[in-house]
Amino acid sequence: MQLPASFLSSIENANGFAKDAFEKVHSSGEQITSIRINPFKQETGVINFPNNHRKRIPWTQCGYYLESRPSFTFDPLFHAGCYYVQEASSMFLEQALKQKVDLSKHLKVLDLCAAPGGKSTHIQTLLSENSLLVSNEVIRSRANILKDNIIKWGCENVVVTNNDPRDFAKLKNYFDVIVVDAPCSGSGLFRRDPEAIEEWSENNVQLCSQRQQRIIADVWPALKRDGILVYSTCSYSKEEDEDIVKWLLSEFQVVNRTLQVDPSWGIVESEGGYRFWPDKLRGEGFFLACFQKKEGETETTVRTRKKPELLSKKEIEVVEKWVKLQGKNFIRYQNTVYAWPEVNFSDFCFLLEQLRIVYSGVLVGELMREKLVPGHSLAMSNIFADSVSRVPLSGEDAIKYLQRKDIQLNTPGKGWSLAEYDGHPLGWLNILPNRANNYYPKELRILKDI
Ligand code: SAM
């Protein structure tokens, strides 16, 4: 891998840059694979890949390095949302949140640049049950990928939106925490994606830096006084990292918040932020800085004009065979039923009026002639009723199911049942006396053959 001389000279003054080691690690061909386990689904916190030792990533509780890269596509637990494949350095976000935010509180958090959902699924596991996460992506097609990953993770307290950062300005003083994992020139991922080297230019670094300032300035009013802003990039360029820290401190009433970092982790402290260099630790290039806002108000009023339609008593009787009712409000939009957390009901209504919502709570299913056709998101969540029938599948059948192929079952007709692998639901089957209909969503099916 040949790194352009113009790129290397542009980062030579960056804190922690060691040219020889940096070039060596890029030409070594080494690839690092890491995953983050979903603690809501994988109670033991353990996933074993055959012949593949795991090692904990030191700055995060549920993150692990794998010795080699298994085929995630053909692992049913990947599709069950038991873990997320995520770059190790970026899991450092956990330290910022754990050290600078009281996570036991009822918080409102915005992940502004969220697709495909690595940080959002991570943030969601760190928040208290009553907290609310708005997971936003400005690009529509990417917002759909984000939605699929949020559904797979099995979250109830997340609202996925498709808005421009400037749309959040009207939500004045609303969020306790805003995470801006900004679009950047991407040099931090060169080792993983050498083709990206072709696209790097000093001009693009400048454009990214200006865009990062614009994004922060646009969303700034939505952070409440004393609220925490976490800013991160996967770029090595100072223009996108330390210079943004300086710009923020000069433009706004804000204080830079420092973090406790174990020296053995190999992270470089740099002018108010933290740099990750692949020659110093097992992870890709990353930068993160943390701030506390010192202007604006600490509270906001949430007013809504119109509430969505709630299910009638009769409809609730239909739904309760499928869902644990406790702590939820059920709303309907045409025939579609959503479960929203009761504690966040007013906020969900408020956001529905203010933003372009792509997904919210859990889509329970479609009401049709006094029956419910269960939705895939219900199968992925933790809120389906204990009485729902479950059908264990072998590894081979689980893959066939995920490919949306027919599977032969010896079980007599049980009607709607959760197809599961190793105790983890994959989706719905409708088991009739002579066949089982596969309801795995067509758009998610595995297209490859083993
Ligand atoms: N946080 C994500 C994760 O952990 O999976 C990765 C986010 S990626 C670094 C940056 C995201 O910002 C991309 O999804 C990109 O589409 C989005 N983006 C691009 N231009 C943007 C803009 N002008 N405002 C806000 N977001 C933008």
Tab-separated table of C-alpha atoms and ligand atoms in Angstrom:
chain	number	residue	atom	x	y	z
A	1	MET	CA	0.000	0.000	0.000
A	2	GLN	CA	1.520	3.258	-1.159
A	3	LEU	CA	0.445	6.309	0.808
A	4	PRO	CA	0.741	9.550	-1.212
A	5	ALA	CA	3.619	11.834	-0.194
A	6	SER	CA	1.245	14.832	-0.105
A	7	PHE	CA	-0.932	13.010	2.456
A	8	LEU	CA	2.034	11.973	4.620
A	9	SER	CA	3.502	15.471	4.649
A	10	SER	CA	0.097	16.994	5.459
A	11	ILE	CA	-0.112	15.000	8.727
A	12	GLU	CA	3.564	15.123	9.742
A	13	ASN	CA	2.870	17.648	12.517
A	14	ALA	CA	-0.055	15.738	13.974
A	15	ASN	CA	0.504	14.631	17.584
A	16	GLY	CA	1.733	11.060	17.756
A	17	PHE	CA	2.550	10.697	14.049
A	18	ALA	CA	5.501	8.319	13.595
A	19	LYS	CA	6.123	8.113	9.846
A	20	ASP	CA	8.027	4.818	9.630
A	21	ALA	CA	5.725	2.902	11.970
A	22	PHE	CA	2.663	4.426	10.297
A	23	GLU	CA	3.830	3.411	6.799
A	24	LYS	CA	4.818	-0.032	8.037
A	25	VAL	CA	1.421	-0.744	9.583
A	26	HIS	CA	-0.255	0.314	6.330
A	27	SER	CA	1.887	-1.946	4.192
A	28	SER	CA	1.670	-4.932	6.573
A	29	GLY	CA	-1.666	-6.075	5.137
A	30	GLU	CA	-2.912	-6.784	8.657
A	31	GLN	CA	-6.684	-6.441	9.039
A	32	ILE	CA	-8.331	-6.173	12.437
A	33	THR	CA	-11.789	-7.635	13.024
A	34	SER	CA	-13.844	-6.589	16.000
A	35	ILE	CA	-17.410	-7.012	17.177
A	36	ARG	CA	-19.578	-5.550	19.899
A	37	ILE	CA	-21.974	-7.912	21.625
A	38	ASN	CA	-25.609	-6.980	22.204
A	39	PRO	CA	-26.081	-7.354	25.972
A	40	PHE	CA	-29.884	-7.398	25.636
A	41	LYS	CA	-29.811	-10.465	23.428
A	42	GLN	CA	-26.700	-12.298	24.455
A	43	GLU	CA	-27.172	-12.641	28.175
A	44	THR	CA	-23.905	-14.374	28.828
A	45	GLY	CA	-22.103	-11.740	26.781
A	46	VAL	CA	-20.290	-14.521	24.994
A	47	ILE	CA	-20.299	-15.529	21.376
A	48	ASN	CA	-17.966	-18.240	20.265
A	49	PHE	CA	-16.748	-18.423	16.733
A	50	PRO	CA	-15.216	-21.839	16.113
A	51	ASN	CA	-11.405	-21.765	16.180
A	52	ASN	CA	-11.441	-18.035	16.731
A	53	HIS	CA	-10.194	-16.644	20.025
A	54	ARG	CA	-11.701	-13.447	21.328
A	55	LYS	CA	-9.842	-10.742	23.196
A	56	ARG	CA	-11.494	-7.827	24.953
A	57	ILE	CA	-11.103	-4.317	23.577
A	58	PRO	CA	-9.853	-2.456	26.651
A	59	TRP	CA	-11.936	0.756	26.360
A	60	THR	CA	-15.321	-0.916	26.041
A	61	GLN	CA	-17.279	-3.498	27.981
A	62	CYS	CA	-18.897	-5.519	25.177
A	63	GLY	CA	-16.298	-5.151	22.403
A	64	TYR	CA	-13.969	-7.965	21.310
A	65	TYR	CA	-11.210	-8.494	18.770
A	66	LEU	CA	-11.462	-11.686	16.734
A	67	GLU	CA	-8.356	-13.518	15.651
A	68	SER	CA	-9.602	-13.858	12.084
A	69	ARG	CA	-12.635	-12.710	10.120
A	70	PRO	CA	-15.389	-15.349	10.077
A	71	SER	CA	-18.173	-15.312	7.479
A	72	PHE	CA	-20.667	-13.078	9.265
A	73	THR	CA	-23.168	-13.541	6.418
A	74	PHE	CA	-23.472	-17.230	7.227
A	75	ASP	CA	-23.704	-16.794	10.984
A	76	PRO	CA	-27.408	-16.774	12.034
A	77	LEU	CA	-26.526	-14.905	15.243
A	78	PHE	CA	-25.302	-11.966	13.178
A	79	HIS	CA	-28.771	-11.746	11.594
A	80	ALA	CA	-30.398	-12.188	15.002
A	81	GLY	CA	-28.718	-8.956	16.143
A	82	CYS	CA	-26.608	-10.681	18.803
A	83	TYR	CA	-23.587	-8.572	17.844
A	84	TYR	CA	-22.536	-5.691	15.583
A	85	VAL	CA	-19.349	-5.780	13.531
A	86	GLN	CA	-17.653	-2.503	14.437
A	87	GLU	CA	-14.247	-0.916	14.207
A	88	ALA	CA	-12.491	-1.063	17.604
A	89	SER	CA	-11.236	2.537	17.993
A	90	SER	CA	-14.708	3.990	17.451
A	91	MET	CA	-15.987	2.096	20.505
A	92	PHE	CA	-14.032	4.642	22.583
A	93	LEU	CA	-17.235	6.697	22.486
A	94	GLU	CA	-18.247	4.574	25.494
A	95	GLN	CA	-15.555	6.244	27.618
A	96	ALA	CA	-16.790	9.732	26.744
A	97	LEU	CA	-20.364	8.820	27.673
A	98	LYS	CA	-19.489	6.866	30.814
A	99	GLN	CA	-17.092	9.505	32.108
A	100	LYS	CA	-18.971	12.694	31.219
A	101	VAL	CA	-22.679	11.811	31.358
A	102	ASP	CA	-24.786	10.459	34.223
A	103	LEU	CA	-26.136	7.509	32.289
A	104	SER	CA	-28.485	6.451	35.084
A	105	LYS	CA	-30.667	9.487	34.268
A	106	HIS	CA	-33.610	9.749	31.897
A	107	LEU	CA	-31.715	11.293	28.949
A	108	LYS	CA	-32.513	12.550	25.486
A	109	VAL	CA	-29.652	11.792	23.131
A	110	LEU	CA	-29.136	12.669	19.479
A	111	ASP	CA	-26.789	10.725	17.215
A	112	LEU	CA	-26.729	13.197	14.330
A	113	CYS	CA	-24.705	11.366	11.646
A	114	ALA	CA	-25.770	7.861	12.498
A	115	ALA	CA	-25.814	5.510	9.463
A	116	PRO	CA	-25.136	2.622	9.333
A	117	GLY	CA	-25.698	2.555	13.103
A	118	GLY	CA	-22.508	1.430	14.857
A	119	LYS	CA	-22.525	4.310	17.345
A	120	SER	CA	-26.318	4.370	17.734
A	121	THR	CA	-26.551	0.679	18.673
A	122	HIS	CA	-23.637	1.242	21.042
A	123	ILE	CA	-25.178	4.360	22.649
A	124	GLN	CA	-28.503	2.542	23.025
A	125	THR	CA	-26.931	-0.196	25.152
A	126	LEU	CA	-25.341	2.404	27.439
A	127	LEU	CA	-28.503	4.419	28.112
A	128	SER	CA	-31.013	3.779	30.880
A	129	GLU	CA	-34.260	2.072	29.902
A	130	ASN	CA	-36.251	5.314	30.154
A	131	SER	CA	-33.928	7.287	27.944
A	132	LEU	CA	-34.628	8.239	24.370
A	133	LEU	CA	-32.266	8.096	21.410
A	134	VAL	CA	-32.855	9.994	18.186
A	135	SER	CA	-30.770	8.346	15.517
A	136	ASN	CA	-30.514	10.579	12.459
A	137	GLU	CA	-29.130	10.206	8.968
A	138	VAL	CA	-29.421	12.893	6.301
A	139	ILE	CA	-29.070	10.587	3.268
A	140	ARG	CA	-32.360	8.762	2.685
A	141	SER	CA	-30.963	5.445	1.410
A	142	ARG	CA	-28.529	5.327	4.325
A	143	ALA	CA	-31.360	6.154	6.758
A	144	ASN	CA	-33.050	2.921	5.618
A	145	ILE	CA	-29.923	0.894	6.377
A	146	LEU	CA	-29.790	2.605	9.759
A	147	LYS	CA	-33.418	1.665	10.392
A	148	ASP	CA	-32.726	-2.009	9.547
A	149	ASN	CA	-29.803	-2.091	11.963
A	150	ILE	CA	-31.810	-0.420	14.726
A	151	ILE	CA	-34.599	-2.985	14.232
A	152	LYS	CA	-32.101	-5.839	14.278
A	153	TRP	CA	-30.595	-4.548	17.516
A	154	GLY	CA	-34.087	-4.841	19.032
A	155	CYS	CA	-34.444	-1.320	20.428
A	156	GLU	CA	-37.701	0.124	21.745
A	157	ASN	CA	-36.604	3.599	22.743
A	158	VAL	CA	-35.150	4.821	19.458
A	159	VAL	CA	-36.582	7.194	16.867
A	160	VAL	CA	-34.872	7.028	13.463
A	161	THR	CA	-35.042	10.286	11.519
A	162	ASN	CA	-33.987	11.502	8.097
A	163	ASN	CA	-33.223	15.183	8.596
A	164	ASP	CA	-30.631	17.752	7.710
A	165	PRO	CA	-28.671	18.946	10.785
A	166	ARG	CA	-30.245	22.399	10.417
A	167	ASP	CA	-33.732	20.889	11.029
A	168	PHE	CA	-32.707	20.253	14.639
A	169	ALA	CA	-32.130	23.935	15.412
A	170	LYS	CA	-35.832	24.363	16.218
A	171	LEU	CA	-35.575	21.744	19.005
A	172	LYS	CA	-33.988	24.371	21.261
A	173	ASN	CA	-32.230	23.089	24.412
A	174	TYR	CA	-33.840	19.680	23.896
A	175	PHE	CA	-30.983	17.150	24.030
A	176	ASP	CA	-28.782	16.202	26.991
A	177	VAL	CA	-26.183	14.688	24.686
A	178	ILE	CA	-25.397	15.146	20.990
A	179	VAL	CA	-22.963	12.869	19.174
A	180	VAL	CA	-21.542	14.187	15.897
A	181	ASP	CA	-19.602	11.398	14.199
A	182	ALA	CA	-18.903	13.677	11.299
A	183	PRO	CA	-18.548	12.857	7.604
A	184	CYS	CA	-14.827	13.268	6.945
A	185	SER	CA	-12.011	12.694	4.457
A	186	GLY	CA	-11.700	9.139	5.836
A	187	SER	CA	-7.901	8.729	5.985
A	188	GLY	CA	-8.260	6.765	9.240
A	189	LEU	CA	-9.694	3.868	7.252
A	190	PHE	CA	-6.992	3.678	4.550
A	191	ARG	CA	-5.587	0.430	5.937
A	192	ARG	CA	-8.978	-1.216	5.670
A	193	ASP	CA	-10.049	0.373	2.410
A	194	PRO	CA	-7.005	1.178	0.231
A	195	GLU	CA	-9.228	2.367	-2.633
A	196	ALA	CA	-10.219	5.361	-0.514
A	197	ILE	CA	-6.618	6.625	-0.876
A	198	GLU	CA	-7.400	7.625	-4.476
A	199	GLU	CA	-10.132	9.954	-3.279
A	200	TRP	CA	-7.994	11.793	-0.722
A	201	SER	CA	-6.995	15.387	-1.482
A	202	GLU	CA	-6.056	18.459	0.532
A	203	ASN	CA	-8.948	20.236	-1.080
A	204	ASN	CA	-11.370	17.586	0.199
A	205	VAL	CA	-9.927	17.914	3.715
A	206	GLN	CA	-10.712	21.661	3.570
A	207	LEU	CA	-14.239	21.005	2.320
A	208	CYS	CA	-14.826	18.414	5.043
A	209	SER	CA	-13.549	20.785	7.705
A	210	GLN	CA	-15.970	23.513	6.566
A	211	ARG	CA	-18.838	21.022	6.457
A	212	GLN	CA	-18.008	19.797	9.969
A	213	GLN	CA	-18.216	23.386	11.262
A	214	ARG	CA	-21.525	23.882	9.499
A	215	ILE	CA	-22.978	20.677	10.959
A	216	ILE	CA	-21.968	21.608	14.521
A	217	ALA	CA	-23.211	25.193	14.186
A	218	ASP	CA	-26.538	23.964	12.792
A	219	VAL	CA	-27.240	21.497	15.591
A	220	TRP	CA	-25.790	23.599	18.435
A	221	PRO	CA	-29.113	25.213	19.546
A	222	ALA	CA	-30.610	21.744	20.137
A	223	LEU	CA	-28.125	20.968	22.934
A	224	LYS	CA	-29.214	22.116	26.377
A	225	ARG	CA	-27.016	24.131	28.699
A	226	ASP	CA	-24.553	21.785	30.470
A	227	GLY	CA	-25.297	19.176	27.812
A	228	ILE	CA	-22.451	17.131	26.337
A	229	LEU	CA	-21.300	17.228	22.713
A	230	VAL	CA	-19.114	14.371	21.508
A	231	TYR	CA	-17.351	15.072	18.233
A	232	SER	CA	-15.475	12.405	16.288
A	233	THR	CA	-13.952	11.677	12.881
A	234	CYS	CA	-11.949	8.924	11.219
A	235	SER	CA	-9.518	11.435	9.727
A	236	TYR	CA	-5.872	12.103	10.647
A	237	SER	CA	-6.017	15.702	9.380
A	238	LYS	CA	-5.703	18.410	12.014
A	239	GLU	CA	-8.121	20.568	9.995
A	240	GLU	CA	-10.875	18.055	10.822
A	241	ASP	CA	-9.717	17.262	14.361
A	242	GLU	CA	-7.820	19.692	16.629
A	243	ASP	CA	-8.709	22.693	14.451
A	244	ILE	CA	-12.406	21.903	14.950
A	245	VAL	CA	-11.786	21.788	18.711
A	246	LYS	CA	-10.167	25.237	18.525
A	247	TRP	CA	-12.949	26.587	16.331
A	248	LEU	CA	-15.644	25.301	18.703
A	249	LEU	CA	-13.950	26.866	21.720
A	250	SER	CA	-13.644	30.197	19.934
A	251	GLU	CA	-17.187	30.294	18.472
A	252	PHE	CA	-19.352	29.062	21.344
A	253	GLN	CA	-19.617	29.239	25.108
A	254	VAL	CA	-18.346	25.789	25.802
A	255	VAL	CA	-15.720	23.966	27.827
A	256	ASN	CA	-13.557	21.141	26.615
A	257	ARG	CA	-13.957	18.053	28.837
A	258	THR	CA	-10.997	15.755	29.238
A	259	LEU	CA	-11.158	12.002	29.765
A	260	GLN	CA	-9.207	9.546	31.901
A	261	VAL	CA	-7.265	7.336	29.545
A	262	ASP	CA	-5.207	4.350	30.670
A	263	PRO	CA	-1.668	4.881	29.282
A	264	SER	CA	-1.498	1.188	28.302
A	265	TRP	CA	-4.274	1.747	25.740
A	266	GLY	CA	-1.896	3.614	23.408
A	267	ILE	CA	-4.258	6.547	22.791
A	268	VAL	CA	-2.581	9.936	22.183
A	269	GLU	CA	-3.992	12.979	23.982
A	270	SER	CA	-3.949	15.875	21.559
A	271	GLU	CA	-5.003	19.510	22.117
A	272	GLY	CA	-8.351	18.708	23.712
A	273	GLY	CA	-9.028	15.474	21.851
A	274	TYR	CA	-7.862	11.854	21.632
A	275	ARG	CA	-6.057	10.357	18.643
A	276	PHE	CA	-5.986	6.711	17.652
A	277	TRP	CA	-3.028	5.625	15.521
A	278	PRO	CA	-2.992	2.078	14.074
A	279	ASP	CA	0.729	1.724	14.795
A	280	LYS	CA	0.097	2.385	18.518
A	281	LEU	CA	-3.000	0.272	19.205
A	282	ARG	CA	-5.229	-2.373	17.654
A	283	GLY	CA	-7.685	-0.177	15.792
A	284	GLU	CA	-7.987	2.217	12.862
A	285	GLY	CA	-7.407	5.990	12.783
A	286	PHE	CA	-9.915	7.893	14.896
A	287	PHE	CA	-10.269	11.206	16.736
A	288	LEU	CA	-12.703	12.098	19.514
A	289	ALA	CA	-13.251	15.205	21.622
A	290	CYS	CA	-15.808	16.012	24.270
A	291	PHE	CA	-17.404	19.362	25.232
A	292	GLN	CA	-19.916	20.800	27.678
A	293	LYS	CA	-22.192	23.611	26.564
A	294	LYS	CA	-22.240	26.703	28.777
A	295	GLU	CA	-24.964	28.778	27.158
A	296	GLY	CA	-28.694	28.401	26.465
A	297	GLU	CA	-31.261	26.957	28.879
A	298	THR	CA	-31.266	23.723	30.854
A	299	GLU	CA	-34.915	22.913	30.122
A	300	THR	CA	-37.244	22.918	27.173
A	301	THR	CA	-41.019	22.727	26.828
A	302	VAL	CA	-42.465	19.930	24.783
A	303	ARG	CA	-45.819	20.880	23.239
A	304	THR	CA	-47.776	18.889	20.718
A	305	ARG	CA	-50.860	19.891	18.804
A	306	LYS	CA	-52.112	16.467	17.872
A	307	LYS	CA	-51.595	13.025	19.370
A	308	PRO	CA	-51.533	9.935	17.168
A	309	GLU	CA	-54.425	7.499	17.298
A	310	LEU	CA	-54.201	4.983	20.133
A	311	LEU	CA	-55.515	1.426	19.779
A	312	SER	CA	-59.040	0.761	20.990
A	313	LYS	CA	-59.698	-1.657	23.854
A	314	LYS	CA	-60.762	-4.331	21.382
A	315	GLU	CA	-57.604	-3.874	19.315
A	316	ILE	CA	-55.480	-4.084	22.458
A	317	GLU	CA	-57.071	-7.469	23.140
A	318	VAL	CA	-55.817	-8.621	19.734
A	319	VAL	CA	-52.336	-7.230	20.297
A	320	GLU	CA	-51.853	-8.562	23.823
A	321	LYS	CA	-51.496	-12.108	22.528
A	322	TRP	CA	-48.344	-10.936	20.830
A	323	VAL	CA	-46.757	-8.246	22.960
A	324	LYS	CA	-45.982	-7.600	26.610
A	325	LEU	CA	-48.227	-4.624	27.277
A	326	GLN	CA	-46.542	-3.209	30.348
A	327	GLY	CA	-44.981	0.232	29.963
A	328	LYS	CA	-46.113	0.719	26.377
A	329	ASN	CA	-48.562	2.805	24.432
A	330	PHE	CA	-49.868	1.357	21.201
A	331	ILE	CA	-50.513	3.698	18.334
A	332	ARG	CA	-51.839	2.986	14.913
A	333	TYR	CA	-51.022	4.573	11.628
A	334	GLN	CA	-53.553	3.279	9.097
A	335	ASN	CA	-53.355	-0.489	9.837
A	336	THR	CA	-49.841	-0.495	11.217
A	337	VAL	CA	-49.407	-0.802	14.970
A	338	TYR	CA	-46.384	0.629	16.794
A	339	ALA	CA	-45.414	0.138	20.431
A	340	TRP	CA	-43.987	3.289	21.993
A	341	PRO	CA	-42.475	3.444	25.483
A	342	GLU	CA	-45.063	5.022	27.787
A	343	VAL	CA	-42.467	7.185	29.577
A	344	ASN	CA	-41.430	8.798	26.320
A	345	PHE	CA	-44.863	9.075	24.750
A	346	SER	CA	-45.001	12.911	24.754
A	347	ASP	CA	-41.503	13.123	23.339
A	348	PHE	CA	-42.308	10.637	20.575
A	349	CYS	CA	-45.405	12.740	19.707
A	350	PHE	CA	-43.318	15.919	19.739
A	351	LEU	CA	-40.634	14.447	17.477
A	352	LEU	CA	-43.280	13.151	15.100
A	353	GLU	CA	-44.440	16.746	14.581
A	354	GLN	CA	-40.983	18.234	14.294
A	355	LEU	CA	-38.933	15.772	12.241
A	356	ARG	CA	-39.069	13.381	9.327
A	357	ILE	CA	-39.525	10.052	11.108
A	358	VAL	CA	-38.375	6.903	9.374
A	359	TYR	CA	-39.082	4.536	12.260
A	360	SER	CA	-40.044	4.725	15.939
A	361	GLY	CA	-40.439	2.296	18.836
A	362	VAL	CA	-41.304	-1.213	17.632
A	363	LEU	CA	-43.486	-1.931	14.625
A	364	VAL	CA	-45.712	-4.656	16.078
A	365	GLY	CA	-47.569	-5.635	12.899
A	366	GLU	CA	-50.568	-4.996	10.675
A	367	LEU	CA	-54.128	-5.241	11.935
A	368	MET	CA	-56.251	-7.126	9.437
A	369	ARG	CA	-59.814	-8.159	10.087
A	370	GLU	CA	-59.398	-8.324	13.854
A	371	LYS	CA	-56.160	-10.262	13.542
A	372	LEU	CA	-52.563	-9.193	13.761
A	373	VAL	CA	-49.985	-10.102	11.146
A	374	PRO	CA	-46.795	-9.756	13.207
A	375	GLY	CA	-43.985	-7.547	11.939
A	376	HIS	CA	-40.341	-8.601	11.569
A	377	SER	CA	-39.324	-5.887	14.047
A	378	LEU	CA	-41.454	-7.537	16.744
A	379	ALA	CA	-39.494	-10.763	16.225
A	380	MET	CA	-36.227	-8.832	16.633
A	381	SER	CA	-37.345	-7.022	19.778
A	382	ASN	CA	-37.508	-8.111	23.383
A	383	ILE	CA	-41.175	-7.226	23.753
A	384	PHE	CA	-42.970	-10.187	22.153
A	385	ALA	CA	-45.230	-12.084	24.582
A	386	ASP	CA	-43.847	-15.136	26.381
A	387	SER	CA	-46.739	-17.177	24.973
A	388	VAL	CA	-45.598	-16.721	21.347
A	389	SER	CA	-44.638	-20.120	19.947
A	390	ARG	CA	-41.013	-20.727	18.970
A	391	VAL	CA	-39.469	-23.215	16.584
A	392	PRO	CA	-35.795	-24.072	16.980
A	393	LEU	CA	-33.902	-24.472	13.699
A	394	SER	CA	-30.644	-26.284	13.010
A	395	GLY	CA	-27.748	-24.182	11.668
A	396	GLU	CA	-28.459	-25.418	8.142
A	397	ASP	CA	-32.182	-24.655	8.334
A	398	ALA	CA	-31.473	-21.267	9.909
A	399	ILE	CA	-29.413	-20.301	6.836
A	400	LYS	CA	-32.129	-21.615	4.511
A	401	TYR	CA	-34.646	-19.569	6.477
A	402	LEU	CA	-32.464	-16.446	6.141
A	403	GLN	CA	-32.175	-17.110	2.402
A	404	ARG	CA	-35.983	-17.150	2.394
A	405	LYS	CA	-36.030	-20.722	1.119
A	406	ASP	CA	-38.620	-23.325	2.041
A	407	ILE	CA	-37.804	-25.413	5.068
A	408	GLN	CA	-39.296	-28.768	6.007
A	409	LEU	CA	-40.415	-29.009	9.610
A	410	ASN	CA	-41.548	-32.037	11.533
A	411	THR	CA	-43.555	-29.820	13.884
A	412	PRO	CA	-47.317	-30.067	13.351
A	413	GLY	CA	-49.134	-26.817	12.392
A	414	LYS	CA	-48.563	-24.194	15.090
A	415	GLY	CA	-49.530	-21.086	13.117
A	416	TRP	CA	-47.371	-18.005	13.590
A	417	SER	CA	-44.108	-18.973	15.279
A	418	LEU	CA	-40.718	-17.450	15.817
A	419	ALA	CA	-37.992	-19.225	13.867
A	420	GLU	CA	-35.016	-19.281	16.194
A	421	TYR	CA	-31.446	-20.390	16.207
A	422	ASP	CA	-29.650	-21.164	19.452
A	423	GLY	CA	-32.479	-19.484	21.377
A	424	HIS	CA	-32.397	-16.275	19.287
A	425	PRO	CA	-35.339	-15.293	17.076
A	426	LEU	CA	-34.584	-14.741	13.387
A	427	GLY	CA	-38.081	-13.854	12.159
A	428	TRP	CA	-41.548	-15.333	11.608
A	429	LEU	CA	-42.790	-18.594	10.145
A	430	ASN	CA	-46.435	-19.385	9.599
A	431	ILE	CA	-46.704	-23.133	10.093
A	432	LEU	CA	-49.668	-24.654	8.279
A	433	PRO	CA	-50.668	-28.354	8.397
A	434	ASN	CA	-48.777	-29.186	5.197
A	435	ARG	CA	-46.069	-26.500	4.920
A	436	ALA	CA	-44.294	-23.636	6.666
A	437	ASN	CA	-44.476	-20.186	5.082
A	438	ASN	CA	-41.280	-18.208	5.422
A	439	TYR	CA	-41.890	-14.555	6.404
A	440	TYR	CA	-38.276	-13.408	6.545
A	441	PRO	CA	-38.235	-9.958	4.839
A	442	LYS	CA	-37.337	-10.301	1.178
A	443	GLU	CA	-35.088	-7.242	1.197
A	444	LEU	CA	-32.969	-8.668	4.046
A	445	ARG	CA	-32.520	-12.200	2.719
A	446	ILE	CA	-29.053	-13.683	2.165
A	447	LEU	CA	-28.504	-13.726	-1.579
A	448	LYS	CA	-25.325	-15.825	-1.627
A	449	ASP	CA	-25.086	-19.601	-1.378
A	450	ILE	CA	-22.671	-21.205	1.069
B	1	SAM	N1	-21.893	7.113	13.117
B	1	SAM	C1	-21.912	6.122	12.068
B	1	SAM	C2	-21.611	4.766	12.668
B	1	SAM	O1	-20.974	4.703	13.725
B	1	SAM	O2	-22.037	3.753	12.082
B	1	SAM	C3	-20.978	6.494	10.943
B	1	SAM	C4	-21.239	7.871	10.410
B	1	SAM	S1	-20.270	8.361	9.053
B	1	SAM	C5	-18.732	8.677	9.751
B	1	SAM	C6	-20.896	9.971	8.720
B	1	SAM	C7	-22.339	10.020	8.290
B	1	SAM	O3	-22.669	11.400	8.039
B	1	SAM	C8	-22.642	9.278	7.008
B	1	SAM	O4	-23.693	8.371	7.210
B	1	SAM	C9	-23.066	10.360	6.029
B	1	SAM	O5	-24.085	9.951	5.157
B	1	SAM	C10	-23.549	11.459	6.944
B	1	SAM	N2	-23.481	12.809	6.307
B	1	SAM	C11	-22.980	13.153	5.098
B	1	SAM	N3	-23.125	14.458	4.882
B	1	SAM	C12	-23.726	14.967	5.954
B	1	SAM	C13	-24.163	16.266	6.321
B	1	SAM	N4	-23.989	17.316	5.521
B	1	SAM	N5	-24.780	16.419	7.510
B	1	SAM	C14	-24.940	15.363	8.347
B	1	SAM	N6	-24.542	14.123	8.055
B	1	SAM	C15	-23.951	13.917	6.883
